[in-house]
Amino acid sequence: MNVLILGSGGREHAFAWKISQSKLLNQLFIAPGNAGTAQHGTNVAVDESDFEGIKNLVLEKQIDLVVVGPEVPLVKGIHDFFKADEALQKVAVIGPKMEAAQLEGSKDFSKKFMLRHNIPTAAYQTFVSQNIAEGYEFLEKLTPPFVLKADGLAAGKGVVILNDVHEAKRELHDMLFTHKFGNAGSRVVIEEFLKGIELSVFVLTDGISYKILPSAKDYKRIGEGDTGPNTGGMGAISPVPFANEEFMKKVEQRIVIPTIKGLKREKIQYQGFIFIGLMNVDGEPFVIEYNCRMGDPETEAVIPRIESDFLELLQAVGNQSLHEMELTISNQIAATVMLVSEGYPGNYTKGKKISKFLEVKESLVFHAGTKQSGEEVLSNGGRVMAVTSLGNTIEEALQKSFTNARLIDFDGKYYRKDIGTDLLLFFHAVR
Ligand code: AMP
Ligand code: GLY
């Protein structure tokens, strides 16, 4: 098979690394990719949202299967674009159509979907500028903290959590009237605050059956001890020790099955990944959000634990024969530490020479934001490289990742040194 991966981050490098090991692979292309993906296939300078450019590439290289990494092309309808084009119709696209991508693209859509299918989530209401007064009343009735979410895609920045009701009202006003999140904020979802520990569960579905991929915990804040602004993700651990068999059974029965059945019942075809952001509230799972793609950096921790041929699984998604497949997962623990540029998630510098990453032993290095420049590899994003290690214990995995996080070097390198430490007790409690 000839495969095209769309995207340029650590998630796409992890996909490329894994797919390149498949016995089914003939040629692998990544658009646009990064310096890391180029180790496993051919990078092509086409933007992930340039549908015409992608079409030309798919036809020229006789691509059989396209894996869509990020959400933007999905929400813009890349899958629909393929199915509507005679020349592209037969190409398998891993990633849902536009309508289904609304599970991520619109908070209001996803909340209504959960309500219709009895999927546990925080109580909520949606407001627009015309009924802001009702929004103020709703806030008065809630107990703090208040959770306000811009309805549309806001690059992970559309959620604001506030303790003070006056501040919450001001924020609601700003979101609706000053367009601080652009169009994404023309509707605002206000919801009940859920107190617990977050985790991410990933599902691969062909629309008929599904496989639950390894769970992961992400570290979103820039600062140690979960402080400071939100980032795309500073690290990940898989599996999540408190997501034990009993908890995962609840997730499957109350969330995964109703989600797949709900999509089917509403005749929303879904082929691809469903990323379910969950809150564990005293042992009970609640959905915080759906995403229509894999997480980043969670993918960098999840993929190395998958022992099955990943491309075979993706092919089965395209053929709707996923029920015939087996998913084998390693018992080892994966720890991913993200190296980021100074200043991230604010303004950061790019173009710094990265050294010593070729000396890394006992860890996988997934490039997140890099580019090749002659012989050198330069930083090319806020998140630069993800270091993943597998271990029989969490300590072993963390020790390898931190050793290599220290080794790899570039000007202004920063990483969180506390990834995984909150989980140490849980890992020991479950033994
Ligand atoms: P989202 O973009 O919906 O994933 O929200 C971003 C972050 O805000 C989540 O990862 C949570 O940490 C937090 N969050 C969102 N909704 C809630 C909620 N209802 N209760 C508590 N925290 C929340
Ligand atoms: N790491 C969170 C995300 O990919 O949305």
Coordinates of C-alpha atoms in Angstrom, one line a residue, residues 7-317:
G7 CA 0.4 16.8 9.4
S8 CA 3.8 17.9 10.7
G9 CA 3.9 17.2 14.5
G10 CA 5.1 14.6 16.9
R11 CA 1.8 12.7 16.4
E12 CA 2.5 12.4 12.7
H13 CA 6.1 11.3 13.3
A14 CA 4.9 8.6 15.7
F15 CA 2.4 7.4 13.0
A16 CA 5.2 7.5 10.4
W17 CA 7.5 5.5 12.6
K18 CA 4.9 2.8 13.3
I19 CA 3.5 2.6 9.7
S20 CA 7.0 2.3 8.3
Q21 CA 7.3 -1.0 10.1
S22 CA 4.2 -2.5 8.5
K23 CA 4.6 -5.5 6.2
L24 CA 1.8 -3.9 4.1
L25 CA 3.6 -0.7 3.3
N26 CA 5.0 0.0 -0.1
Q27 CA 5.7 3.8 -0.1
L28 CA 5.1 6.4 2.7
F29 CA 4.6 10.1 2.2
I30 CA 4.1 12.8 4.7
A31 CA 2.7 16.2 3.9
P32 CA 4.2 18.5 5.0
G33 CA 6.0 16.4 7.7
N34 CA 9.2 17.5 9.6
A35 CA 12.8 16.5 9.8
G36 CA 11.8 13.4 11.8
T37 CA 9.1 12.0 9.5
A38 CA 11.7 12.2 6.7
Q39 CA 13.5 9.3 8.3
H40 CA 10.6 7.0 7.5
G41 CA 9.2 8.3 4.2
T42 CA 9.2 11.1 1.8
N43 CA 8.1 14.6 2.9
V44 CA 6.1 16.6 0.4
A45 CA 5.7 20.3 0.8
V46 CA 1.9 20.4 0.6
D47 CA -0.1 22.0 3.4
E48 CA -2.4 19.7 5.3
S49 CA -5.4 21.9 4.4
D50 CA -4.5 22.4 0.7
F51 CA -7.1 19.9 -0.6
E52 CA -6.2 20.5 -4.3
G53 CA -2.6 20.0 -3.6
I54 CA -3.3 16.9 -1.6
K55 CA -5.5 15.6 -4.5
N56 CA -2.6 16.0 -7.0
L57 CA -0.2 14.3 -4.6
V58 CA -2.6 11.3 -4.0
L59 CA -3.1 10.8 -7.8
E60 CA 0.5 11.2 -8.7
K61 CA 1.8 8.8 -6.0
Q62 CA -1.1 6.4 -6.3
I63 CA -1.9 6.7 -2.6
D64 CA -4.3 4.0 -1.2
L65 CA -4.8 5.3 2.3
V66 CA -4.6 8.8 3.9
V67 CA -4.2 9.3 7.6
V68 CA -5.3 12.7 8.7
G69 CA -3.3 13.8 11.8
P70 CA -4.8 17.2 12.9
E71 CA -8.4 18.3 13.2
V72 CA -8.5 21.3 10.9
P73 CA -8.6 19.4 7.6
L74 CA -11.2 17.1 9.0
V75 CA -13.5 19.9 10.3
K76 CA -13.0 21.6 6.8
G77 CA -14.2 18.4 5.2
I78 CA -11.3 16.6 3.7
H79 CA -13.0 13.2 3.9
D80 CA -16.1 14.6 2.2
F81 CA -13.8 16.1 -0.5
F82 CA -12.3 12.7 -1.2
K83 CA -15.7 10.9 -1.4
A84 CA -17.2 13.6 -3.7
D85 CA -14.3 13.3 -6.2
E86 CA -14.5 10.4 -8.7
A87 CA -10.8 10.1 -8.9
L88 CA -10.3 9.9 -5.1
Q89 CA -13.4 8.0 -4.0
K90 CA -11.6 4.7 -3.6
V91 CA -8.9 6.1 -1.4
A92 CA -9.4 5.2 2.3
V93 CA -9.4 8.3 4.5
I94 CA -8.7 7.7 8.2
G95 CA -10.6 10.5 9.9
P96 CA -14.3 11.4 10.0
K97 CA -16.4 13.4 7.6
M98 CA -17.2 17.0 8.3
E99 CA -20.5 16.3 10.0
A100 CA -18.9 13.8 12.5
A101 CA -15.9 16.1 13.0
Q102 CA -18.4 18.5 14.6
L103 CA -17.9 16.3 17.7
E104 CA -14.7 18.3 18.0
G105 CA -15.6 21.3 15.9
S106 CA -18.6 22.4 17.9
K107 CA -18.9 22.1 21.7
D108 CA -22.6 22.7 21.4
F109 CA -23.0 19.9 18.9
S110 CA -21.0 17.5 21.0
K111 CA -22.9 18.4 24.2
K112 CA -26.3 17.8 22.5
F113 CA -25.0 14.5 21.1
M114 CA -24.1 13.3 24.6
L115 CA -27.4 14.4 26.0
R116 CA -29.3 12.6 23.2
H117 CA -27.4 9.4 23.9
N118 CA -27.3 9.6 27.7
I119 CA -23.5 9.9 27.8
P120 CA -22.3 11.3 31.1
T121 CA -21.0 14.8 30.9
A122 CA -21.2 18.1 32.9
A123 CA -24.5 19.8 32.9
Y124 CA -24.5 22.8 30.6
Q125 CA -26.3 25.5 28.6
T126 CA -25.3 27.3 25.4
F127 CA -25.7 31.1 25.0
V128 CA -25.4 33.5 22.1
S129 CA -25.3 37.3 22.2
Q130 CA -29.1 37.6 22.1
N131 CA -29.7 35.7 25.3
I132 CA -26.7 36.9 27.3
A133 CA -29.0 37.9 30.1
E134 CA -30.0 34.3 30.5
G135 CA -26.3 33.4 30.5
Y136 CA -25.8 35.8 33.5
E137 CA -28.7 34.1 35.3
F138 CA -27.3 30.7 34.6
L139 CA -24.0 31.7 36.1
E140 CA -25.8 33.0 39.2
K141 CA -27.3 29.6 39.8
L142 CA -24.0 27.6 39.4
T143 CA -21.5 27.1 42.1
P144 CA -17.9 28.2 41.3
P145 CA -15.6 27.6 39.5
F146 CA -17.3 28.5 36.3
V147 CA -16.4 26.8 33.0
L148 CA -16.9 28.9 29.8
K149 CA -16.1 27.3 26.4
A150 CA -16.1 29.0 23.0
D151 CA -18.2 26.8 20.8
G152 CA -15.8 26.4 17.8
L153 CA -12.2 25.4 17.3
A154 CA -9.9 27.8 19.2
A155 CA -6.6 25.9 19.0
G156 CA -7.1 24.5 22.5
K157 CA -7.4 28.0 24.0
G158 CA -11.2 28.4 24.0
V159 CA -11.9 27.2 27.6
V160 CA -11.8 29.7 30.5
I161 CA -12.2 28.6 34.1
L162 CA -13.0 31.3 36.7
N163 CA -13.8 31.4 40.4
D164 CA -15.5 34.8 40.6
V165 CA -19.0 35.2 39.2
H166 CA -18.4 38.8 38.2
E167 CA -15.3 37.8 36.2
A168 CA -17.3 34.9 34.7
K169 CA -20.0 37.4 33.5
R170 CA -17.4 39.7 32.1
E171 CA -15.7 36.8 30.3
L172 CA -19.1 35.7 28.8
H173 CA -19.6 39.2 27.6
D174 CA -16.1 39.4 26.1
M175 CA -16.4 36.0 24.4
L176 CA -19.8 36.9 22.8
F177 CA -19.2 40.6 22.0
T178 CA -15.5 41.3 21.5
H179 CA -14.9 38.2 19.4
K180 CA -11.8 37.3 21.4
F181 CA -12.0 33.8 19.9
G182 CA -13.2 35.0 16.5
N183 CA -16.2 33.1 15.2
A184 CA -15.5 30.2 17.5
G185 CA -16.9 32.4 20.4
S186 CA -20.1 33.4 18.8
R187 CA -21.7 30.7 20.9
V188 CA -20.5 29.9 24.4
V189 CA -21.1 26.8 26.4
I190 CA -21.2 27.3 30.1
E191 CA -20.9 24.1 32.1
E192 CA -20.7 22.6 35.6
F193 CA -17.2 22.2 36.9
L194 CA -16.1 18.6 37.3
K195 CA -13.6 17.9 40.0
G196 CA -11.4 14.9 39.4
I197 CA -8.4 13.7 37.5
E198 CA -8.3 13.9 33.7
L199 CA -7.3 11.2 31.3
S200 CA -7.6 10.5 27.6
V201 CA -9.1 7.4 26.0
F202 CA -8.6 6.7 22.3
V203 CA -11.0 4.7 20.1
L204 CA -10.4 3.5 16.6
T205 CA -13.6 2.8 14.7
D206 CA -14.7 1.9 11.3
G207 CA -18.2 3.0 12.1
I208 CA -19.4 -0.5 12.9
S209 CA -17.0 -1.9 15.5
Y210 CA -14.2 -0.4 17.5
K211 CA -11.0 -1.0 19.3
I212 CA -10.0 0.8 22.5
L213 CA -6.4 1.9 22.1
P214 CA -4.2 2.5 25.2
S215 CA -5.2 5.3 27.5
A216 CA -2.9 8.2 28.4
K217 CA -2.6 11.1 30.7
D218 CA -1.5 14.4 29.2
Y219 CA 0.3 17.3 31.0
K220 CA -1.3 20.4 29.6
R221 CA 0.2 23.3 31.6
I222 CA 3.6 24.8 30.9
G223 CA 4.8 24.8 34.5
E224 CA 5.7 22.1 37.0
G225 CA 2.9 21.2 39.4
D226 CA 0.4 22.0 36.6
T227 CA 0.8 25.8 36.8
G228 CA 0.9 28.5 34.2
P229 CA -0.8 28.7 30.8
N230 CA -2.1 25.8 28.8
T231 CA 0.0 24.3 26.0
G232 CA -0.7 21.6 23.4
G233 CA 0.8 19.2 25.9
M234 CA 4.1 18.8 27.7
G235 CA 4.2 15.1 28.2
A236 CA 2.2 11.9 28.5
I237 CA 2.1 8.7 30.3
S238 CA 0.4 5.5 29.1
P239 CA -1.3 3.5 30.5
V240 CA -3.1 5.6 33.2
P241 CA -2.9 3.6 36.4
F242 CA -6.2 4.7 37.9
A243 CA -8.0 3.7 34.6
N244 CA -8.1 0.1 35.9
E245 CA -10.3 -2.6 34.5
E246 CA -13.4 -1.6 36.5
F247 CA -13.1 2.0 35.4
M248 CA -12.4 1.1 31.8
K249 CA -15.5 -1.1 31.8
K250 CA -17.6 1.9 32.8
V251 CA -15.9 3.9 30.1
E252 CA -16.7 1.3 27.5
Q253 CA -20.3 0.7 28.6
R254 CA -21.4 4.2 29.4
I255 CA -19.3 6.2 26.8
V256 CA -17.7 4.2 24.0
I257 CA -20.6 2.0 23.1
P258 CA -23.2 4.7 23.3
T259 CA -21.0 7.0 21.2
I260 CA -20.5 4.4 18.4
K261 CA -24.2 3.4 18.5
G262 CA -25.3 7.0 18.7
L263 CA -23.3 7.9 15.6
K264 CA -24.7 4.9 13.8
R265 CA -28.3 5.7 14.8
E266 CA -27.9 9.2 13.6
K267 CA -26.5 7.9 10.3
I268 CA -23.2 9.7 10.9
Q269 CA -20.5 7.7 9.3
Y270 CA -17.4 7.7 11.4
Q271 CA -14.1 6.2 10.3
G272 CA -11.1 7.2 12.3
F273 CA -10.0 8.0 15.8
I274 CA -12.2 9.3 18.6
F275 CA -10.2 10.9 21.4
I276 CA -12.4 11.1 24.5
G277 CA -11.2 13.6 27.1
L278 CA -12.5 12.3 30.4
M279 CA -12.7 13.4 34.0
N280 CA -12.5 10.6 36.6
V281 CA -14.9 12.0 39.3
D282 CA -14.6 9.6 42.3
G283 CA -14.3 6.6 40.0
E284 CA -17.1 7.7 37.6
P285 CA -16.1 8.7 34.1
F286 CA -17.5 12.0 32.6
V287 CA -16.8 13.3 29.1
I288 CA -15.1 16.6 29.0
E289 CA -14.7 16.7 25.2
Y290 CA -14.4 14.7 22.1
N291 CA -11.7 15.2 19.5
C292 CA -11.9 13.7 16.0
R293 CA -8.2 12.8 15.9
M294 CA -5.4 11.4 18.1
G295 CA -3.9 13.5 20.8
D296 CA -0.5 15.1 20.7
P297 CA 1.7 14.2 22.7
E298 CA -0.5 11.2 23.8
T299 CA 0.1 9.5 20.4
E300 CA 3.8 9.5 21.1
A301 CA 3.1 7.5 24.3
V302 CA 0.3 5.3 22.9
I303 CA 1.7 4.2 19.5
P304 CA 4.9 2.6 20.9
R305 CA 2.7 0.4 23.1
I306 CA 0.8 -1.0 20.2
E307 CA 2.3 -4.3 19.1
S308 CA -0.1 -5.0 16.2
D309 CA 0.5 -4.0 12.7
F310 CA -1.0 -0.5 12.8
L311 CA -1.4 -0.1 9.1
E312 CA -3.3 -3.4 9.0
L313 CA -5.7 -1.9 11.6
L314 CA -6.1 1.3 9.5
Q315 CA -6.7 -0.7 6.4
A316 CA -9.4 -2.6 8.3
V317 CA -11.0 0.8 9.2

